[in-house]
mmCIF file of C-alpha atoms in Angstrom:
data_model
loop_
_atom_site.group_PDB
_atom_site.id
_atom_site.type_symbol
_atom_site.label_atom_id
_atom_site.label_comp_id
_atom_site.label_asym_id
_atom_site.label_seq_id
_atom_site.Cartn_x
_atom_site.Cartn_y
_atom_site.Cartn_z
ATOM 1 C CA ASP A 1 55.137 0.593 -8.439
ATOM 2 C CA ALA A 2 51.425 -0.288 -8.357
ATOM 3 C CA GLY A 3 50.941 0.878 -4.807
ATOM 4 C CA VAL A 4 48.867 -0.915 -2.194
ATOM 5 C CA ILE A 5 46.297 -3.076 -3.935
ATOM 6 C CA GLN A 6 43.012 -3.994 -2.310
ATOM 7 C CA SER A 7 40.323 -6.334 -3.530
ATOM 8 C CA PRO A 8 37.474 -6.367 -4.053
ATOM 9 C CA ARG A 9 36.701 -2.655 -4.566
ATOM 10 C CA HIS A 10 33.083 -3.224 -3.649
ATOM 11 C CA GLU A 11 31.425 -6.055 -1.756
ATOM 12 C CA VAL A 12 27.720 -6.481 -1.140
ATOM 13 C CA THR A 13 26.685 -9.383 1.032
ATOM 14 C CA GLU A 14 23.882 -10.556 3.227
ATOM 15 C CA MET A 15 23.957 -10.627 6.991
ATOM 16 C CA GLY A 16 25.535 -13.796 8.298
ATOM 17 C CA GLN A 17 27.788 -14.395 5.310
ATOM 18 C CA GLU A 18 31.571 -14.583 5.521
ATOM 19 C CA VAL A 19 33.479 -11.701 3.964
ATOM 20 C CA THR A 20 37.174 -11.734 3.071
ATOM 21 C CA LEU A 21 39.014 -8.569 2.165
ATOM 22 C CA ARG A 22 42.445 -8.741 0.579
ATOM 23 C CA CYS A 23 45.475 -6.481 0.529
ATOM 24 C CA LYS A 24 48.800 -6.608 -1.286
ATOM 25 C CA LEU A 25 51.543 -4.485 0.236
ATOM 26 C CA ILE A 26 54.042 -2.386 -1.652
ATOM 27 C CA SER A 27 57.193 -4.388 -2.302
ATOM 28 C CA GLY A 28 59.743 -3.827 0.454
ATOM 29 C CA HIS A 29 57.245 -2.567 2.998
ATOM 30 C CA ASN A 30 57.073 -4.502 6.249
ATOM 31 C CA SER A 31 54.306 -2.755 8.210
ATOM 32 C CA LEU A 32 50.651 -3.319 7.447
ATOM 33 C CA PHE A 33 47.640 -1.508 8.869
ATOM 34 C CA TRP A 34 43.921 -2.230 8.465
ATOM 35 C CA TYR A 35 41.645 0.790 8.971
ATOM 36 C CA ARG A 36 37.878 1.151 8.854
ATOM 37 C CA GLN A 37 36.128 4.373 7.828
ATOM 38 C CA THR A 38 32.526 5.274 8.608
ATOM 39 C CA MET A 39 30.651 8.542 8.654
ATOM 40 C CA MET A 40 29.906 8.169 12.363
ATOM 41 C CA ARG A 41 33.309 7.124 13.659
ATOM 42 C CA GLY A 42 35.737 8.342 10.988
ATOM 43 C CA LEU A 43 38.945 6.349 10.470
ATOM 44 C CA GLU A 44 39.747 3.718 13.074
ATOM 45 C CA LEU A 45 42.758 1.422 13.239
ATOM 46 C CA LEU A 46 41.697 -2.211 13.425
ATOM 47 C CA ILE A 47 45.042 -4.007 13.491
ATOM 48 C CA TYR A 48 48.739 -3.379 12.857
ATOM 49 C CA PHE A 49 51.309 -5.943 11.682
ATOM 50 C CA ASN A 50 55.063 -5.571 11.628
ATOM 51 C CA ASN A 51 57.166 -8.176 9.834
ATOM 52 C CA ASN A 52 54.075 -10.398 9.515
ATOM 53 C CA VAL A 53 53.448 -10.370 13.274
ATOM 54 C CA PRO A 54 50.303 -8.733 14.729
ATOM 55 C CA ILE A 55 51.529 -6.006 17.079
ATOM 56 C CA ASP A 56 48.308 -4.260 18.036
ATOM 57 C CA ASP A 57 44.858 -5.732 17.473
ATOM 58 C CA SER A 58 43.101 -3.686 20.136
ATOM 59 C CA GLY A 59 40.955 -2.026 17.475
ATOM 60 C CA MET A 60 39.446 -5.262 16.195
ATOM 61 C CA PRO A 61 35.760 -4.913 17.114
ATOM 62 C CA GLU A 62 35.086 -8.469 18.252
ATOM 63 C CA ASP A 63 35.805 -12.107 17.593
ATOM 64 C CA ARG A 64 33.938 -11.974 14.320
ATOM 65 C CA PHE A 65 36.913 -10.103 12.879
ATOM 66 C CA SER A 66 40.238 -11.772 12.131
ATOM 67 C CA ALA A 67 43.285 -10.724 10.140
ATOM 68 C CA LYS A 68 46.261 -12.645 8.845
ATOM 69 C CA MET A 69 49.510 -12.123 7.004
ATOM 70 C CA PRO A 70 50.362 -15.468 5.436
ATOM 71 C CA ASN A 71 53.449 -13.899 3.836
ATOM 72 C CA ALA A 72 55.328 -10.615 3.752
ATOM 73 C CA SER A 73 53.359 -9.131 0.900
ATOM 74 C CA PHE A 74 49.758 -10.172 1.487
ATOM 75 C CA SER A 75 47.082 -9.807 4.140
ATOM 76 C CA THR A 76 43.448 -10.754 4.601
ATOM 77 C CA LEU A 77 40.743 -9.351 6.849
ATOM 78 C CA LYS A 78 37.880 -11.737 7.459
ATOM 79 C CA ILE A 79 34.477 -11.040 8.976
ATOM 80 C CA GLN A 80 32.425 -14.077 9.966
ATOM 81 C CA PRO A 81 29.516 -13.759 10.357
ATOM 82 C CA SER A 82 28.995 -10.315 8.886
ATOM 83 C CA GLU A 83 26.429 -7.877 10.285
ATOM 84 C CA PRO A 84 24.871 -4.682 8.838
ATOM 85 C CA ARG A 85 26.848 -2.558 11.305
ATOM 86 C CA ASP A 86 30.051 -3.791 9.638
ATOM 87 C CA SER A 87 29.162 -1.744 6.545
ATOM 88 C CA ALA A 88 32.048 0.675 5.980
ATOM 89 C CA VAL A 89 35.049 1.349 3.798
ATOM 90 C CA TYR A 90 37.984 -0.820 4.804
ATOM 91 C CA PHE A 91 41.462 0.453 3.982
ATOM 92 C CA CYS A 92 44.789 -1.222 4.270
ATOM 93 C CA ALA A 93 47.995 0.763 4.355
ATOM 94 C CA SER A 94 51.631 -0.235 4.325
ATOM 95 C CA SER A 95 54.847 1.498 5.255
ATOM 96 C CA PRO A 96 58.547 0.805 4.738
ATOM 97 C CA PRO A 97 61.003 -0.194 7.458
ATOM 98 C CA GLY A 98 63.099 2.221 9.469
ATOM 99 C CA GLN A 99 62.358 5.907 9.698
ATOM 100 C CA GLY A 100 60.088 5.683 6.694
ATOM 101 C CA ARG A 101 57.649 3.691 8.793
ATOM 102 C CA GLU A 102 55.846 6.869 9.740
ATOM 103 C CA LYS A 103 54.633 7.479 6.208
ATOM 104 C CA LEU A 104 51.675 5.318 5.278
ATOM 105 C CA PHE A 105 50.648 4.389 1.771
ATOM 106 C CA PHE A 106 46.941 3.624 1.531
ATOM 107 C CA GLY A 107 45.072 1.380 -0.852
ATOM 108 C CA SER A 108 41.871 2.561 -2.518
ATOM 109 C CA GLY A 109 39.718 0.695 -0.038
ATOM 110 C CA THR A 110 36.944 -1.890 -0.122
ATOM 111 C CA GLN A 111 33.412 -0.552 0.177
ATOM 112 C CA LEU A 112 31.520 -3.192 2.175
ATOM 113 C CA SER A 113 27.748 -3.238 2.360
ATOM 114 C CA VAL A 114 26.091 -5.862 4.565
ATOM 115 C CA LEU A 115 22.358 -6.086 3.948
ATOM 116 C CA LYS B 1 42.040 9.811 25.548
ATOM 117 C CA GLN B 2 43.384 11.673 22.539
ATOM 118 C CA GLU B 3 40.769 13.402 20.397
ATOM 119 C CA VAL B 4 41.408 15.203 17.121
ATOM 120 C CA THR B 5 39.041 17.889 15.846
ATOM 121 C CA GLN B 6 39.012 19.610 12.486
ATOM 122 C CA ILE B 7 37.257 22.874 11.766
ATOM 123 C CA PRO B 8 35.558 23.715 9.506
ATOM 124 C CA ALA B 9 33.906 20.482 8.377
ATOM 125 C CA ALA B 10 33.478 21.924 4.891
ATOM 126 C CA LEU B 11 34.895 24.885 3.030
ATOM 127 C CA SER B 12 34.174 26.391 -0.387
ATOM 128 C CA VAL B 13 36.496 29.006 -1.873
ATOM 129 C CA PRO B 14 37.069 30.576 -5.298
ATOM 130 C CA GLU B 15 40.121 29.544 -7.249
ATOM 131 C CA GLY B 16 43.278 31.483 -6.395
ATOM 132 C CA GLU B 17 42.407 32.126 -2.781
ATOM 133 C CA ASN B 18 44.810 31.278 0.033
ATOM 134 C CA LEU B 19 43.212 29.185 2.757
ATOM 135 C CA VAL B 20 43.869 27.656 6.157
ATOM 136 C CA LEU B 21 42.569 24.383 7.519
ATOM 137 C CA ASN B 22 42.622 23.833 11.263
ATOM 138 C CA CYS B 23 43.317 20.789 13.390
ATOM 139 C CA SER B 24 43.320 20.572 17.181
ATOM 140 C CA PHE B 25 44.193 17.722 19.522
ATOM 141 C CA THR B 26 43.502 17.308 23.215
ATOM 142 C CA ASP B 27 46.735 15.647 24.402
ATOM 143 C CA SER B 28 49.980 17.430 23.548
ATOM 144 C CA ALA B 29 52.028 14.268 24.101
ATOM 145 C CA ILE B 30 52.337 13.373 20.457
ATOM 146 C CA TYR B 31 55.144 11.826 18.447
ATOM 147 C CA ASN B 32 54.157 13.480 15.194
ATOM 148 C CA LEU B 33 51.263 14.899 13.197
ATOM 149 C CA GLN B 34 50.386 14.173 9.571
ATOM 150 C CA TRP B 35 48.135 15.830 7.045
ATOM 151 C CA PHE B 36 46.449 13.589 4.484
ATOM 152 C CA ARG B 37 44.380 14.184 1.397
ATOM 153 C CA GLN B 38 41.479 11.892 0.440
ATOM 154 C CA ASP B 39 39.795 12.049 -2.945
ATOM 155 C CA PRO B 40 36.300 10.556 -3.376
ATOM 156 C CA GLY B 41 36.444 6.771 -3.674
ATOM 157 C CA LYS B 42 40.165 6.741 -3.036
ATOM 158 C CA GLY B 43 42.525 6.061 -0.191
ATOM 159 C CA LEU B 44 44.511 8.626 1.730
ATOM 160 C CA THR B 45 47.668 10.284 0.471
ATOM 161 C CA SER B 46 50.164 11.618 2.988
ATOM 162 C CA LEU B 47 50.921 15.290 2.303
ATOM 163 C CA LEU B 48 53.104 16.448 5.157
ATOM 164 C CA LEU B 49 54.478 14.905 8.328
ATOM 165 C CA ILE B 50 55.660 17.095 11.202
ATOM 166 C CA GLN B 51 57.711 15.572 13.996
ATOM 167 C CA SER B 52 56.962 16.797 17.518
ATOM 168 C CA SER B 53 60.249 18.705 17.584
ATOM 169 C CA GLN B 54 59.429 20.597 14.398
ATOM 170 C CA ARG B 55 57.388 23.749 13.893
ATOM 171 C CA GLU B 56 56.462 23.439 10.254
ATOM 172 C CA GLN B 57 56.880 21.541 7.016
ATOM 173 C CA THR B 58 56.472 22.773 3.469
ATOM 174 C CA SER B 59 55.771 21.044 0.188
ATOM 175 C CA GLY B 60 55.065 23.193 -2.844
ATOM 176 C CA ARG B 61 51.990 25.310 -2.165
ATOM 177 C CA LEU B 62 51.336 23.517 1.123
ATOM 178 C CA ASN B 63 52.636 24.577 4.505
ATOM 179 C CA ALA B 64 51.782 22.813 7.736
ATOM 180 C CA SER B 65 52.536 24.238 11.150
ATOM 181 C CA LEU B 66 52.509 22.593 14.559
ATOM 182 C CA ASP B 67 52.081 24.184 17.988
ATOM 183 C CA LYS B 68 52.287 21.188 20.248
ATOM 184 C CA SER B 69 51.833 23.078 23.511
ATOM 185 C CA SER B 70 48.514 24.525 22.414
ATOM 186 C CA GLY B 71 47.437 21.345 20.621
ATOM 187 C CA ARG B 72 47.023 22.950 17.216
ATOM 188 C CA SER B 73 48.112 22.489 13.643
ATOM 189 C CA THR B 74 47.223 24.378 10.503
ATOM 190 C CA LEU B 75 47.490 23.474 6.846
ATOM 191 C CA TYR B 76 47.975 26.487 4.628
ATOM 192 C CA ILE B 77 47.226 26.136 0.924
ATOM 193 C CA ALA B 78 48.460 28.967 -1.265
ATOM 194 C CA ALA B 79 46.853 29.990 -4.537
ATOM 195 C CA SER B 80 44.213 27.263 -4.383
ATOM 196 C CA GLN B 81 43.255 25.360 -7.548
ATOM 197 C CA PRO B 82 40.194 23.268 -8.450
ATOM 198 C CA GLY B 83 42.474 20.222 -8.305
ATOM 199 C CA ASP B 84 42.937 20.869 -4.595
ATOM 200 C CA SER B 85 39.298 19.906 -4.026
ATOM 201 C CA ALA B 86 39.322 16.918 -1.672
ATOM 202 C CA THR B 87 38.900 16.013 1.980
ATOM 203 C CA TYR B 88 41.888 16.878 4.159
ATOM 204 C CA LEU B 89 42.491 14.893 7.326
ATOM 205 C CA CYS B 90 44.973 15.400 10.084
ATOM 206 C CA ALA B 91 46.196 12.583 12.287
ATOM 207 C CA VAL B 92 48.385 12.409 15.386
ATOM 208 C CA ARG B 93 50.522 9.588 16.658
ATOM 209 C CA PRO B 94 50.346 9.490 20.465
ATOM 210 C CA GLN B 95 53.772 9.684 22.064
ATOM 211 C CA MET B 96 53.555 6.695 24.340
ATOM 212 C CA ASP B 97 51.955 4.399 21.822
ATOM 213 C CA SER B 98 54.409 2.034 20.260
ATOM 214 C CA SER B 99 51.940 0.607 17.808
ATOM 215 C CA TYR B 100 52.172 3.431 15.283
ATOM 216 C CA LYS B 101 48.461 3.960 15.732
ATOM 217 C CA LEU B 102 47.226 7.212 14.188
ATOM 218 C CA ILE B 103 44.267 9.091 15.652
ATOM 219 C CA PHE B 104 42.425 10.835 12.823
ATOM 220 C CA GLY B 105 40.243 13.898 12.737
ATOM 221 C CA SER B 106 36.971 13.763 10.824
ATOM 222 C CA GLY B 107 38.350 15.898 8.011
ATOM 223 C CA THR B 108 37.619 19.150 6.202
ATOM 224 C CA ARG B 109 35.905 18.812 2.840
ATOM 225 C CA LEU B 110 37.361 21.469 0.528
ATOM 226 C CA LEU B 111 35.798 22.676 -2.704
ATOM 227 C CA VAL B 112 37.759 25.112 -4.870
ATOM 228 C CA ARG B 113 35.422 26.719 -7.397
ATOM 229 C CA PRO B 114 36.794 27.619 -10.864
#
């Protein structure tokens, strides 16, 4: 099992550009979480999907952020337009159904730098 | 609003020493508490999960305890090794939150010196 796969590992972009982060869940998992990690604010949940449906998006900073699950194994997080304050490490995590849902499996993250 | 605090922020110990990492949370109404490990440039790995009804969980050299009423958890690492060097984060799941949202502490950065 390859684990949760995120791409790209690093992204450097200029302010105003669109950024798309990608995540492939572990096979059989049906919950998907996007987290953001910064030195100032630590780890924050952005959005949570269950069975491809967004359940809680209260952590999404503003309308510039959007997330989708076009199928059961893949998700994207898009920032448009990007701003320097969006610079952070973005993690996605997945978990299996049932009681195993409590245990999250994290990807290695995407380091985003917006200049 | 639930807040999670971890003390100390950083810790350096010689190899072989037993150590304790601390985590406190302000609202005792939690569903569970997890301890994670994060290596530089990597994601988080779940180490131990304690349900609110449990007092402790053990995995190898790791033992995590939970005192929900006082809002505290500890992670005990026995016979520390250089490979244990990493950042350790604790996270709570609020009891009334159905979204499986975890509230994370800022972590303790551990260095085990050979």
